[in-house]
Structure formats: structure tokens, C-alpha cells
mmCIF file of C-alpha atoms in Angstrom:
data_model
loop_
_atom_site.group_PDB
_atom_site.id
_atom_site.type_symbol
_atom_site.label_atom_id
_atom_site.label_comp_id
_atom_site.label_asym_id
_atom_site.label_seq_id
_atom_site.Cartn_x
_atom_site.Cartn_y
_atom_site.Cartn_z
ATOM 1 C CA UNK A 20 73.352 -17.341 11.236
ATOM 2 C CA UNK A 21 72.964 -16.012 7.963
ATOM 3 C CA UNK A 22 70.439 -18.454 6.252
ATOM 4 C CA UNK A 23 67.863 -15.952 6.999
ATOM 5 C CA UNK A 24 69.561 -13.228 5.284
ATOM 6 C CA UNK A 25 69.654 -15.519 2.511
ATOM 7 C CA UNK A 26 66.301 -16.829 2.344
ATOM 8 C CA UNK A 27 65.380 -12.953 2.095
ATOM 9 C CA UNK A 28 67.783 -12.876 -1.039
ATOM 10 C CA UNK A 29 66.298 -15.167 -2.650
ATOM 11 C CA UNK A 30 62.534 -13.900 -2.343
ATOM 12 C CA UNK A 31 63.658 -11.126 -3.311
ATOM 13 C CA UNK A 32 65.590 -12.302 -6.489
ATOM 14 C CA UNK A 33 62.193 -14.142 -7.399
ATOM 15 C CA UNK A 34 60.236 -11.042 -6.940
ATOM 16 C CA UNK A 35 62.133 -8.963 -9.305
ATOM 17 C CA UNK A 36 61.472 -12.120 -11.536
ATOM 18 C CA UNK A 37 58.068 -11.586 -11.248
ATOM 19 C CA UNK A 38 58.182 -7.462 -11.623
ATOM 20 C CA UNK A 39 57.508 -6.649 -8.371
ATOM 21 C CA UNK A 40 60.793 -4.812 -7.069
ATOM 22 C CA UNK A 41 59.436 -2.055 -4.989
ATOM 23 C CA UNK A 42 62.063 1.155 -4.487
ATOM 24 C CA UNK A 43 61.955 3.940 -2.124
ATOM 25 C CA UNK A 44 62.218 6.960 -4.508
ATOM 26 C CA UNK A 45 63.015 10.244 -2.365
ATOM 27 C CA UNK A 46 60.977 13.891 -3.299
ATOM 28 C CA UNK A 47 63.107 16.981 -3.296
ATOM 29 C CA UNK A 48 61.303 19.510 -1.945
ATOM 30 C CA UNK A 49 59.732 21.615 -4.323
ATOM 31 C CA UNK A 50 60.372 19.458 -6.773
ATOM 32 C CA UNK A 51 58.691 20.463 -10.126
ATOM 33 C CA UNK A 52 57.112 17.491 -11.231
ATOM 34 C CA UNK A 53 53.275 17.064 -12.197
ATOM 35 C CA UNK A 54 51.617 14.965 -9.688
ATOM 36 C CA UNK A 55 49.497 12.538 -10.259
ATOM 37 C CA UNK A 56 50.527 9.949 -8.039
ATOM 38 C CA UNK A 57 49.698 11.353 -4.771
ATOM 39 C CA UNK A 58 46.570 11.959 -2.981
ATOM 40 C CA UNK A 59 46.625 15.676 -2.755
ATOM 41 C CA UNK A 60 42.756 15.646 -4.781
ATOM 42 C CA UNK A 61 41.915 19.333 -3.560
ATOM 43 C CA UNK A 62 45.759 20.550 -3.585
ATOM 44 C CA UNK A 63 45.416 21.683 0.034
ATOM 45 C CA UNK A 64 48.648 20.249 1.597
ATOM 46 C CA UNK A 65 50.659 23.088 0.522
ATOM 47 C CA UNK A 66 47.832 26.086 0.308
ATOM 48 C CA UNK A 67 49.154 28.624 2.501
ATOM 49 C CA UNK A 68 46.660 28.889 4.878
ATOM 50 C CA UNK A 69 47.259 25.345 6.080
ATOM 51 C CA UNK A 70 51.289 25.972 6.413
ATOM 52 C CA UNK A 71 50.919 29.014 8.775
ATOM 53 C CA UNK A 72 48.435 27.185 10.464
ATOM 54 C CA UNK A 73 50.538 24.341 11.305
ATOM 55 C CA UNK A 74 53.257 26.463 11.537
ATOM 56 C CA UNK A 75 51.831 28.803 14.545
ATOM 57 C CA UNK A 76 51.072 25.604 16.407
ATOM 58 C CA UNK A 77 54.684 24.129 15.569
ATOM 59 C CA UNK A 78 56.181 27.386 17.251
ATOM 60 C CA UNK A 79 53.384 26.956 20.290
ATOM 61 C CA UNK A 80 53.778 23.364 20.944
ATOM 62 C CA UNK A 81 57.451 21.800 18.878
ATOM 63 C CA UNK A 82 57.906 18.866 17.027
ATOM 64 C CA UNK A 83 56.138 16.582 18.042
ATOM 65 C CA UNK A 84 52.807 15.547 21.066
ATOM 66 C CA UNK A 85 55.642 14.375 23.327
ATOM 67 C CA UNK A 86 53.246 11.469 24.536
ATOM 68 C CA UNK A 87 50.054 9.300 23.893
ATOM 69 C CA UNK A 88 46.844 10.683 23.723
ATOM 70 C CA UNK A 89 46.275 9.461 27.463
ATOM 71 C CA UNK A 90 49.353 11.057 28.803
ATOM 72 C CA UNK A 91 50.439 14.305 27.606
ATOM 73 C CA UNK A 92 49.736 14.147 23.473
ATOM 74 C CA UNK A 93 46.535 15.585 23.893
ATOM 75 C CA UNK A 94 46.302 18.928 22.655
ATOM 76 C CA UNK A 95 43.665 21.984 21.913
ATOM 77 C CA UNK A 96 45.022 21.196 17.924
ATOM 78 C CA UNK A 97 43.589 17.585 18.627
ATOM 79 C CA UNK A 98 40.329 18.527 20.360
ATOM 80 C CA UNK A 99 39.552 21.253 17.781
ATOM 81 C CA UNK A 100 39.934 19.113 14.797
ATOM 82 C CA UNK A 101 37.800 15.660 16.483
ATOM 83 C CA UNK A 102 35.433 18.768 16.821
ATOM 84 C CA UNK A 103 35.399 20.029 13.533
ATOM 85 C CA UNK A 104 35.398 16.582 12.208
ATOM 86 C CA UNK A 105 31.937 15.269 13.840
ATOM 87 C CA UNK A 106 30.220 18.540 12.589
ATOM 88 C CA UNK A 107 31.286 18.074 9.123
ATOM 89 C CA UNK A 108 30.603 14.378 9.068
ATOM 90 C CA UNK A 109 27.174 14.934 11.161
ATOM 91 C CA UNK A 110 28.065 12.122 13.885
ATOM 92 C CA UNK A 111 28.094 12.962 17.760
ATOM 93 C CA UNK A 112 31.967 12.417 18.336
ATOM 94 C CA UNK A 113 35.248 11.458 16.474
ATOM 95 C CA UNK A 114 38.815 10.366 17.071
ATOM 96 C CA UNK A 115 41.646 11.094 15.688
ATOM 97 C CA UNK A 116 44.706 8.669 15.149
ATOM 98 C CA UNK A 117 48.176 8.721 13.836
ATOM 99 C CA UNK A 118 47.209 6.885 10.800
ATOM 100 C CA UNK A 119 44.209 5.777 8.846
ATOM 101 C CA UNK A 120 46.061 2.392 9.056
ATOM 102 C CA UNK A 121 45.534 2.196 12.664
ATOM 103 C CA UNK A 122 42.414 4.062 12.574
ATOM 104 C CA UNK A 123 40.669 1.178 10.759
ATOM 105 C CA UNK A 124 42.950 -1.368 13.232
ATOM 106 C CA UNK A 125 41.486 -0.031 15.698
ATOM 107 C CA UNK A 126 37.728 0.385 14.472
ATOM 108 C CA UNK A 127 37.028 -2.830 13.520
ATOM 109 C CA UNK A 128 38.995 -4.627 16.436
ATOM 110 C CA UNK A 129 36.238 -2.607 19.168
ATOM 111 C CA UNK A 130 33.583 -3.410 16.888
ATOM 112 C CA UNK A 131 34.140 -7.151 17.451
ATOM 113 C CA UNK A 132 33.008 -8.984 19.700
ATOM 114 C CA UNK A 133 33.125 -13.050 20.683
ATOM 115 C CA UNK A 134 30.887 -14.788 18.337
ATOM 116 C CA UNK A 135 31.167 -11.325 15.334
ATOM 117 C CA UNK A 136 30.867 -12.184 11.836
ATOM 118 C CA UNK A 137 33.010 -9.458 9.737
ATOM 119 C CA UNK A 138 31.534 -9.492 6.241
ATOM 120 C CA UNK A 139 34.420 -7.645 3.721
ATOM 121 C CA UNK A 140 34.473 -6.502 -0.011
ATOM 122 C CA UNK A 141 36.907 -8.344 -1.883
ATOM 123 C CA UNK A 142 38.579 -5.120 -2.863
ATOM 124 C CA UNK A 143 38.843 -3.688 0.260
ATOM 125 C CA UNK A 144 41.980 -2.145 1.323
ATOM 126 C CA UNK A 145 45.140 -3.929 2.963
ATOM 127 C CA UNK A 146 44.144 -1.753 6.220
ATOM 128 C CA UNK A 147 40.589 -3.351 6.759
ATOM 129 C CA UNK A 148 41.961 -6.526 5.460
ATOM 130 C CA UNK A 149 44.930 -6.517 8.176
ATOM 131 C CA UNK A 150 42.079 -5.211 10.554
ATOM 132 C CA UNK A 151 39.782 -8.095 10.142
ATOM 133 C CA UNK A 152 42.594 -10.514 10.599
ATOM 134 C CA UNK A 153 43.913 -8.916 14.007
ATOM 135 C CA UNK A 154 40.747 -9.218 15.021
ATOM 136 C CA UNK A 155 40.677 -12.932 15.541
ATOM 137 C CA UNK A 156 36.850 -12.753 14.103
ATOM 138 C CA UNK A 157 35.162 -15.158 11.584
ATOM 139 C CA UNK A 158 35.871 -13.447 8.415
ATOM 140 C CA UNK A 159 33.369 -13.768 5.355
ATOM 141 C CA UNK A 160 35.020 -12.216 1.908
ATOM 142 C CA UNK A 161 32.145 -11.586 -0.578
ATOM 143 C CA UNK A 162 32.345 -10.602 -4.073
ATOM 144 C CA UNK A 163 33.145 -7.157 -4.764
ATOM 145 C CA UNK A 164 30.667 -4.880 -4.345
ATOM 146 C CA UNK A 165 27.973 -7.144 -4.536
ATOM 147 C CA UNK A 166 24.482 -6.223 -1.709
ATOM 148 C CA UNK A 167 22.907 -9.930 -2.328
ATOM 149 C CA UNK A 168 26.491 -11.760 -1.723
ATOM 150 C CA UNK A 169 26.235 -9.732 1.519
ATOM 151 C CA UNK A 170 23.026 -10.560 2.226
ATOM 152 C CA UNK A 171 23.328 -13.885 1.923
ATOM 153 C CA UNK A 172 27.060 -14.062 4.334
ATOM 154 C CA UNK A 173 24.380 -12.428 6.997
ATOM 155 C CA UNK A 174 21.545 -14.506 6.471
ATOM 156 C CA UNK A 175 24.038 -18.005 6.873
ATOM 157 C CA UNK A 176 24.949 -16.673 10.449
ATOM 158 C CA UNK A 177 21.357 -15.737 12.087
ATOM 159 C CA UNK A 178 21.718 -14.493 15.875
ATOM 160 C CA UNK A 179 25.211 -13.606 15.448
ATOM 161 C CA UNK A 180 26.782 -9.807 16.071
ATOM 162 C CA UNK A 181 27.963 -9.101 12.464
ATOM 163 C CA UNK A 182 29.389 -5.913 10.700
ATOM 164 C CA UNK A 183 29.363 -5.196 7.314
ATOM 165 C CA UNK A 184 33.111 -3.817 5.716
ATOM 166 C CA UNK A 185 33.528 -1.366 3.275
ATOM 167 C CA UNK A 186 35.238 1.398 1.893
ATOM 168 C CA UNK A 187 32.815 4.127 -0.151
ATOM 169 C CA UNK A 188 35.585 5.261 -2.687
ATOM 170 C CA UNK A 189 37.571 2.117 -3.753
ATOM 171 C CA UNK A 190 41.472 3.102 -4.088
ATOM 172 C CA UNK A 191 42.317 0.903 -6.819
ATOM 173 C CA UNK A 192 40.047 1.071 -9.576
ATOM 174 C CA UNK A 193 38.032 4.247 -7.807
ATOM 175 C CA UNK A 194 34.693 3.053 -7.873
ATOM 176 C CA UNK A 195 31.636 3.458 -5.418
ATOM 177 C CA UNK A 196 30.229 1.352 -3.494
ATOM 178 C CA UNK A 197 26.182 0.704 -3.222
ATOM 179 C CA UNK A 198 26.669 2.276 0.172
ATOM 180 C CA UNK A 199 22.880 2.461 0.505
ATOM 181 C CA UNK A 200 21.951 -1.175 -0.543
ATOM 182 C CA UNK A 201 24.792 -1.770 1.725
ATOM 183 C CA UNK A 202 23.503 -0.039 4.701
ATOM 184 C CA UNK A 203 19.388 -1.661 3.846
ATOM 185 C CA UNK A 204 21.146 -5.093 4.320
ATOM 186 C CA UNK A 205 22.884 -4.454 7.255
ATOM 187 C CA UNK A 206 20.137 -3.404 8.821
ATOM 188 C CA UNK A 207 17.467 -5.765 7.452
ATOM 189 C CA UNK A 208 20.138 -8.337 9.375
ATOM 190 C CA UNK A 209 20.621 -6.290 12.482
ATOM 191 C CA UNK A 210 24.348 -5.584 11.201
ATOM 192 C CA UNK A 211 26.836 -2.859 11.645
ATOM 193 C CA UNK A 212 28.277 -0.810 8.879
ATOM 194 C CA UNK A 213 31.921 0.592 8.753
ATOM 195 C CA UNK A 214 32.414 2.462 5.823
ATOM 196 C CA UNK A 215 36.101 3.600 4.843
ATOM 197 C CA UNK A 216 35.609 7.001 3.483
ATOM 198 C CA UNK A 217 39.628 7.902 3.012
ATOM 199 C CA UNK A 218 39.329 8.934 -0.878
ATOM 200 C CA UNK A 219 35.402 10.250 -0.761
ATOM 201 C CA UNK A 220 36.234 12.506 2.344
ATOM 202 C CA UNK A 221 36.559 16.144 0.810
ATOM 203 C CA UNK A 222 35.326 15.000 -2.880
ATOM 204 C CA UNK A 223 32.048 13.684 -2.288
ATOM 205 C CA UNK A 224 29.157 14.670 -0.555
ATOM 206 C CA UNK A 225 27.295 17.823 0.905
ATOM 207 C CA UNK A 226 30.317 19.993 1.648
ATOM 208 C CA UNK A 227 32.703 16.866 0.955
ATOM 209 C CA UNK A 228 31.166 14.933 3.711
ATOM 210 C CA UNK A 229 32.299 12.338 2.170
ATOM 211 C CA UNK A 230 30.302 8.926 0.036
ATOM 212 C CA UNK A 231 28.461 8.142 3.838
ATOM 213 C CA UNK A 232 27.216 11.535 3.686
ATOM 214 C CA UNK A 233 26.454 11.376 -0.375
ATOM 215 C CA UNK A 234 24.987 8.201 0.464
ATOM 216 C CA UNK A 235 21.747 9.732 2.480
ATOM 217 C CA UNK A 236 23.694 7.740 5.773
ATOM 218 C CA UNK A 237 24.819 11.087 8.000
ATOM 219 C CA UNK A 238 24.124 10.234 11.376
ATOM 220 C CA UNK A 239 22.772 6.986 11.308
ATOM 221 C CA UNK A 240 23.426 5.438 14.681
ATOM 222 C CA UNK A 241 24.579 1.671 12.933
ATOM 223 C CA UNK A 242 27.126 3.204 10.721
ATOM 224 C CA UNK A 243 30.777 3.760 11.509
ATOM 225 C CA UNK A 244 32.938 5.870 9.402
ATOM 226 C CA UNK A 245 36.879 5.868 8.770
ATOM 227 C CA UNK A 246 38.629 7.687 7.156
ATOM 228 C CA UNK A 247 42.322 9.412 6.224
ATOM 229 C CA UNK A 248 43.475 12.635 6.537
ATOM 230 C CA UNK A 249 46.013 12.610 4.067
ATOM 231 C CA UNK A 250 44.220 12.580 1.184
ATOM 232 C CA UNK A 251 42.275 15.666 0.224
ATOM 233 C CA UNK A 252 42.644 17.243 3.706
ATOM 234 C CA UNK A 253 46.494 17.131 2.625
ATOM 235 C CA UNK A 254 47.972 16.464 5.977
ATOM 236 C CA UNK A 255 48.384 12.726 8.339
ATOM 237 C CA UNK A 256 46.991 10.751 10.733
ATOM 238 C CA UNK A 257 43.285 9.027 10.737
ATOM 239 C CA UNK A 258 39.656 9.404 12.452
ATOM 240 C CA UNK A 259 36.815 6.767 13.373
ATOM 241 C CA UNK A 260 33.991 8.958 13.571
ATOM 242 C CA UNK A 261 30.235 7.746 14.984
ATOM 243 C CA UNK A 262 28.070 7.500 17.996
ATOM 244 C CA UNK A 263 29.572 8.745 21.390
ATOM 245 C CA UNK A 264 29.380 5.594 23.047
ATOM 246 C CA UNK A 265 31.202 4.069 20.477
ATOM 247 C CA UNK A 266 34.427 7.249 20.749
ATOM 248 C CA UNK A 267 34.261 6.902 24.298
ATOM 249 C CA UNK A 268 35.234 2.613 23.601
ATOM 250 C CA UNK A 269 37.735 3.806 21.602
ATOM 251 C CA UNK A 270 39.010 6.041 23.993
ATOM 252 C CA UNK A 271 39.086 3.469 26.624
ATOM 253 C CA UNK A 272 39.781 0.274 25.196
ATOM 254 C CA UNK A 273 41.251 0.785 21.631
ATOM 255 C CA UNK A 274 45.193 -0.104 21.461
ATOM 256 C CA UNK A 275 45.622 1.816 18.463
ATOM 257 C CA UNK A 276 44.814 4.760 20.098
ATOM 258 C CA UNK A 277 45.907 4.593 23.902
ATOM 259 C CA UNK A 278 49.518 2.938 23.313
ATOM 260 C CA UNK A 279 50.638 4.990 20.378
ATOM 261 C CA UNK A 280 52.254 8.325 20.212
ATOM 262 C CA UNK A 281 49.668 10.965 19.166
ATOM 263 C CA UNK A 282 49.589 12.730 15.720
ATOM 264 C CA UNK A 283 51.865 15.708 16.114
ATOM 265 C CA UNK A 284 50.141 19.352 16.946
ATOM 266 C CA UNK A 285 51.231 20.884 14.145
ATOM 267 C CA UNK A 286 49.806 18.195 12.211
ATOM 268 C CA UNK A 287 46.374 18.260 13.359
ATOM 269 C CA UNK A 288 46.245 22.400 13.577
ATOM 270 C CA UNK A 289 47.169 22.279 9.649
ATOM 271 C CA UNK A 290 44.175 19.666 9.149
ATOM 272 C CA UNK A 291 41.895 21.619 10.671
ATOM 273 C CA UNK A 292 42.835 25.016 8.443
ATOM 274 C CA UNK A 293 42.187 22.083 5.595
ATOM 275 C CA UNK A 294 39.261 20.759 6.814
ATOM 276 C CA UNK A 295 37.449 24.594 6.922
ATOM 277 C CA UNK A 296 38.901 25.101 2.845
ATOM 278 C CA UNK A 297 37.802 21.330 1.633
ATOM 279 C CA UNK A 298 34.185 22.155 3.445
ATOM 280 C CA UNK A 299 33.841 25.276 1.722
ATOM 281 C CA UNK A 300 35.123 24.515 -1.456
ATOM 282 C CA UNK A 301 32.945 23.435 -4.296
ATOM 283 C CA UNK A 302 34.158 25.035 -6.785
ATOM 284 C CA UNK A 303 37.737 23.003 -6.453
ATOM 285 C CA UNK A 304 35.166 19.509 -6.169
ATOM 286 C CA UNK A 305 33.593 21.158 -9.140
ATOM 287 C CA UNK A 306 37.465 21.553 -10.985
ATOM 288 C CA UNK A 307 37.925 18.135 -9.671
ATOM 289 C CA UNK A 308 34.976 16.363 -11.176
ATOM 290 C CA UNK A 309 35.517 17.935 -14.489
ATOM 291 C CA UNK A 310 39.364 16.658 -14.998
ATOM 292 C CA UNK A 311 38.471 12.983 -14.059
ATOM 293 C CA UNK A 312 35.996 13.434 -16.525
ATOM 294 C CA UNK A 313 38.977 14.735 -19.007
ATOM 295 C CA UNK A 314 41.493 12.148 -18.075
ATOM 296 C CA UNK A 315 38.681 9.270 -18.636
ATOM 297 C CA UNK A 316 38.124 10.639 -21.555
ATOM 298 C CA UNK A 317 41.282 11.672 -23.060
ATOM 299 C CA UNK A 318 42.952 7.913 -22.399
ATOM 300 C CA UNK A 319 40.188 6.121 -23.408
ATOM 301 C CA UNK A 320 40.150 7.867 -26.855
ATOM 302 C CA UNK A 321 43.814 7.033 -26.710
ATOM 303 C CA UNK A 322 42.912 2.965 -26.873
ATOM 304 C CA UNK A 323 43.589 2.603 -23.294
ATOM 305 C CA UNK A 324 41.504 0.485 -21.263
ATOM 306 C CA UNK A 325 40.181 2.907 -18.199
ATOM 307 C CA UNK A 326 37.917 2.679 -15.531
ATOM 308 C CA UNK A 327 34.632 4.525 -14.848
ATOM 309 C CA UNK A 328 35.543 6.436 -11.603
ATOM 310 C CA UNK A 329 33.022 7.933 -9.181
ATOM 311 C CA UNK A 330 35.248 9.844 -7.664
ATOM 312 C CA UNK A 331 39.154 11.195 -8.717
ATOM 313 C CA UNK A 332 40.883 7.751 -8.389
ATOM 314 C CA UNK A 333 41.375 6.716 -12.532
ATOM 315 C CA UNK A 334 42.608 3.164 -12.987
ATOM 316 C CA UNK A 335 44.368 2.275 -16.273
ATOM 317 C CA UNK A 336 45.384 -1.419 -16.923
ATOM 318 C CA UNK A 337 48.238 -2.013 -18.031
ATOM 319 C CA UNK A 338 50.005 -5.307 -19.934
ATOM 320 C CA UNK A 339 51.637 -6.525 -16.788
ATOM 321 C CA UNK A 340 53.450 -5.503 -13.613
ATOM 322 C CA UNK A 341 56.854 -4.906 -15.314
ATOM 323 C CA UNK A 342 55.147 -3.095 -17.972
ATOM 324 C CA UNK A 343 53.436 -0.834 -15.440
ATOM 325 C CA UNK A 344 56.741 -0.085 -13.959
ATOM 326 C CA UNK A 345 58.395 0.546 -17.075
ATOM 327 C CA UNK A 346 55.570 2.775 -17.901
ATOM 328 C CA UNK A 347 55.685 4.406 -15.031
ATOM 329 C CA UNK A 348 59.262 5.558 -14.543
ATOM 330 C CA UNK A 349 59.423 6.733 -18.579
ATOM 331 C CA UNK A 350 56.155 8.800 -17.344
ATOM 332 C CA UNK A 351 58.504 9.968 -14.616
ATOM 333 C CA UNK A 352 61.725 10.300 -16.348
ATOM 334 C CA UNK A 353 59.014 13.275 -18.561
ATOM 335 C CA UNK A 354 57.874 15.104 -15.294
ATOM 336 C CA UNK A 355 54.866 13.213 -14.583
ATOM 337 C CA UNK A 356 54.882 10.955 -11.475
ATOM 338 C CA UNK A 357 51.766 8.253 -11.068
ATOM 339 C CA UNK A 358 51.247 5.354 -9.383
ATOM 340 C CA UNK A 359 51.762 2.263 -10.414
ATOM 341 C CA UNK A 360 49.685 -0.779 -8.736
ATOM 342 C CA UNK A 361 50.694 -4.502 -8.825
ATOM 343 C CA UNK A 362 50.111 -7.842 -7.452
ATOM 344 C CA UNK A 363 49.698 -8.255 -4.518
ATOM 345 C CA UNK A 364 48.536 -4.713 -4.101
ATOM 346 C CA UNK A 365 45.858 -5.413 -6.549
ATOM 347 C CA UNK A 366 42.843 -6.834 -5.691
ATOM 348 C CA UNK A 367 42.424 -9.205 -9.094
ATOM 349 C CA UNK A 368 46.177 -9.423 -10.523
ATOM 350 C CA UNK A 369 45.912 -7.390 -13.046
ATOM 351 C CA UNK A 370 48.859 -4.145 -12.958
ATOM 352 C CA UNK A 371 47.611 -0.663 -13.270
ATOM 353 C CA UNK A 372 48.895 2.615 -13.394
ATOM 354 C CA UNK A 373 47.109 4.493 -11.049
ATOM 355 C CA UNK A 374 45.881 8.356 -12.026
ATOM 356 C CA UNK A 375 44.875 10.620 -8.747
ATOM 357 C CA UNK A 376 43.540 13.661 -10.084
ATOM 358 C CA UNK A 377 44.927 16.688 -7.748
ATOM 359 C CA UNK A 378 42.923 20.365 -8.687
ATOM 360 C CA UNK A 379 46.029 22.472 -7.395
ATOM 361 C CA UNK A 380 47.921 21.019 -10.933
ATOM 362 C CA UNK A 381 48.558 23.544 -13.257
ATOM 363 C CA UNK A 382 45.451 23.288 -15.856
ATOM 364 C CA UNK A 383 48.206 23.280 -18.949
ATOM 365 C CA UNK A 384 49.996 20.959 -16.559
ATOM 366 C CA UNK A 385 47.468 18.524 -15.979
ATOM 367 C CA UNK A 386 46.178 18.374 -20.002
ATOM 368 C CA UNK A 387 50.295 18.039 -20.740
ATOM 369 C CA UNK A 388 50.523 14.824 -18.520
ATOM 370 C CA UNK A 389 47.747 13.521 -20.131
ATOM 371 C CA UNK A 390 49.783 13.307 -23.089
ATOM 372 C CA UNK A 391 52.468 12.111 -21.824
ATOM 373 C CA UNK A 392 50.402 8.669 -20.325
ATOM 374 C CA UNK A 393 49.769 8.476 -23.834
ATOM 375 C CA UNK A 394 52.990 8.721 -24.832
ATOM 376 C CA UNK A 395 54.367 6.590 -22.975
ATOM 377 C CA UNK A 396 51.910 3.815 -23.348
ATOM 378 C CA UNK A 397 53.919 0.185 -23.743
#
């Protein structure tokens, strides 16, 4: 009975061979360290107009939606924030879900169809990856970024319902994606395109649209867009945003959505106050813009090897994965958290510390744990 228990003891014994322990490290609240780990880009999650927002609707409707979205988990919170979310993004509806995880799930499963042909970017997050497999559809993985390796995936299967996979803002190395080439081939091909727009959403685009909307794409009727809302919107949950017809699927078909337990109230009213501050505020994209530009700067003068980010995700390689950790946790052990990326979380194998750059840091704060990267470098 206990050979599985076991076997699990000995996979993990060979990954912490291979450097690739992973550890639950709990976050005292208020905790003082610099953070450049998280996802916070815009530093909304704790501006106080968000907390009394979410706290009024905690008091009006408690802890949690109670139910699904099809019983009783559907509140004014979640109707004003699908709302909001179509006017920002220009599309005619959105949905929201309890995760971005199950929000792509559940996009790309009702965007398939018998015969589909899912075309996905090598780099693409474990979410779309996951969601192509669940699926059940033909899966084509092209080169990274790459409009002709696309074209020619679509131009092998002629006739067939295909969709095109993406996500604008990569989260690993932070780069763009040639979401207009992307879109011309699609549509050259009679294609879909879904477009994960988790780390653009709030730092790109007309009023942080987003890359679809910084893309010239707002609207179009054979797009789809994804996206998080716990990155610079500082809160939880996920939205599939695009043509009614395609919500109204969702709504009726989409497992993601009608057997889970909806995003708490609370959650979603907080969002929204987020949503209305990320909109209007270019001046923190502007602040945001201008440290990634620092950081890229200040590590690659430092002999690091750093990538050229389009938006506020800055990638540093590093020797190997338990060098990354080790670099890392002295990082930490100074009062600077980042993230540290390895296999199989990486889309080529190589380990990376991962820099998110969050505008509610401190200005000294942010130039100080610049220095201490450098510092600790292996």
C-alpha cells in the first residue's frame, strides 16, 4: 500500500538532484520586503480605493458568492465588472471566471470544434498549453513567435476550423508577440485568434487596453481575448472577452464557468475600483515603462545577460536552476523577493530569475534592489 508513497519519494529525491525543489514560502502580512516577484505592475492591489471597495461589498454580500454563476454566485459586483471590462477592451461582452487558468480552459475548449486545428507558440503558458490538451484537438506547436511557421501549420490543414494561440505579453522572458502579423495570417487562412493578454492588460495599450488593443485589433470580430485579473488589476479570477455570441457559448456550454464556484463579490467589486485607476492611469504606465527601462539597463551594465522586454516582465538568465534558487533566496534573505523560473516552467531549459517591475515600490526601493540582483549575482 505504500509503494506509491514511495515512488513519490523518490521523484522527489531526483528532483532536488536536479534543482528543482519547489517550497511554499508563506507572506506575513505587511511584510516589508521589496517586491519584485509578484505581479502587482501598477501597485493597485493594496491602493486604498480598491480595499474599501471590496470591503463595502464584503460587508453587503460575506465571504464568499455562495454558489456558481448559474445558481446564486451571480452578483451586481460580477455584472458591473464583465461591464466595465468589454468597454475598456472595446468587445460587445465579457466573462468573468475564478481564474485566468480556467478562463483560458475554458476559451479554447468552446472554440474547438470536431475537425479544429489549434496552432500554439512554443512559449505559451502552461494554461493554454493544459487548454489545448483538454481539448482533445489536433495540436500544432510552432516556433516561438514566428507569423510564417504559423502560416505554414494553417496552410498544411486547408478546409479545416483552426485557431491561432497566443499570449501578447510573454511571462517568461516578457516579450511581444507580432500580434498583428499574427492576426493577417489568421485571417488570410480563415482562422481564429485567442490572444492571452494577462501581463499587457493595464500596461499596454490605449488606456491599458492591453497588447490586442496596442495591436490596432479592438473589436475585431475573429479575435478572442483572455486575460488575468491578478496582475496589474491587483485582485483574482479571469475574463474571456469577445463577440456576444461567443459570451453567451460560454455562458451556456463552458464547464469552467457553469460548474465552478464564482469569484467572490468582494473580489470582483475591488477589480472593478482597479479597473477605473489602471484605465486612467498613465502616468503610473509612464513610471512603469521608465523602471523596466532602468532595470534593463542597470543589470546589463552589471554583465548580466537580460532580455529586451516590451512590457514590465525582465528575464535574467541565470547559470542553472540551483543557481537561480540560490540566487534567489540570498536576494531574499536582503529584502528583495523575485522570481525564480526553472525547467519545466521554462519554455527552453534555461533558469532565470524573473524581475516584475511593480510602480507602487518605493523609487529608492526599487534602485536599492537593483543592487542587490547585482550583488547577489552567482
Amino acid at each position: 500500500m505504500a509503494d506509491w508513497l514511495a515512488a513519490l519519494h523518490r521523484r522527489a529525491e531526483l528532483r532536488a538532484k536536479a534543482g528543482l525543489t519547489r517550497r511554499l514560502r508563506p507572506r506575513a502580512a505587511g511584510d516589508v520586503v521589496v517586491d519584485l516577484a509578484g505581479n502587482d505592475y501598477l501597485g493597485l492591489a493594496a491602493h486604498p480605493e480598491v480595499t474599501a471597495a471590496a470591503g463595502r461589498a464584503l460587508a453587503a454580500y460575506g465571504l464568499g458568492a455562495t454558489g456558481s454563476r448559474l445558481v446564486r454566485g451571480s452578483t451586481d459586483a460580477h455584472h458591473g465588472l464583465e461591464a466595465a471590462l468589454a468597454d475598456w477592451l472595446g468587445v460587445d461582452g465579457s466573462l468573468v471566471f475564478s481564474s485566468g487558468y480556467l478562463a483560458n480552459l475554458g476559451a479554447i475548449r468552446a472554440l474547438t470544434q470536431p475537425r479544429t486545428l489549434l496552432v500554439s507558440d512554443a512559449h505559451n503558458h502552461a494554461s493554454l498549453i493544459d487548454g489545448c490538451r483538454i481539448s482533445g484537438a489536433e495540436t500544432v506547436v510552432t516556433p516561438h513567435a514566428d507569423p510564417a511557421a504559423v502560416a505554414a501549420a494553417l496552410a498544411a490543414a486547408p478546409g479545416r476550423p483552426a485557431v491561432v494561440v497566443t499570449e501578447s505579453v510573454f511571462s517568461v522572458d516578457g516579450d511581444l508577440a507580432p500580434l498583428a502579423e499574427l492576426h493577417a495570417v489568421a485571417r488570410r487562412h480563415g482562422a481564429l485568434l485567442l490572444v492571452d493578454d494577462a501581463h499587457a492588460l493595464g500596461v499596454l495599450g490605449p488606456a491599458g487596453a492591453g497588447g490586442v488593443a496596442a495591436a490596432g485589433l479592438t473589436g475585431e470580430p475573429d479575435v478572442v481575448v483572455t486575460a488575468t485579473l491578478s496582475k496589474a488589476l491587483g485582485g483574482a479570477g479571469g475574463v474571456v472577452a469577445g463577440p456576444a455570441e461567443f459570451v453567451r457559448h460560454l455562458v451556456e456550454t463552458g464547464r469552467t464557468f457553469i460548474f465552478d464556484t464564482a469569484l467572490p463579490p468582494a473580489v470582483a467589486a475591488g477589480v472593478r475600483a482597479a479597473l477605473d485607476l489602471a484605465r486612467a492611469g498613465d502616468d503610473l504606465r509612464a513610471e512603469l515603462a521608465e523602471r523596466t527601462a532602468l532595470a534593463v539597463r542597470r543589470l546589463r551594465a552589471a554583465g548580466l545577460e537580460v532580455s529586451a522586454p516590451d512590457a514590465a516582465v525582465v528575464s535574467v538568465t541565470a547559470p542553472g536552476p540551483e543557481a537561480a534558487t540560490a540566487w534567489a533566496a540570498d536576494c531574499a534573505d536582503r529584502g528583495v523577493a523575485v522570481g525564480c523560473f526553472r525547467p519545466p516552467s521554462t519554455p527552453d531549459s534555461r533558469s532565470r530569475l524573473r524581475v516584475t517591475v511593480n510602480a507602487g515600490v518605493a523609487r529608492a526601493d526599487f534602485g536599492r534592489a537593483l543592487d542587490v540582483i547585482v550583488e547577489c549575482t552567482p
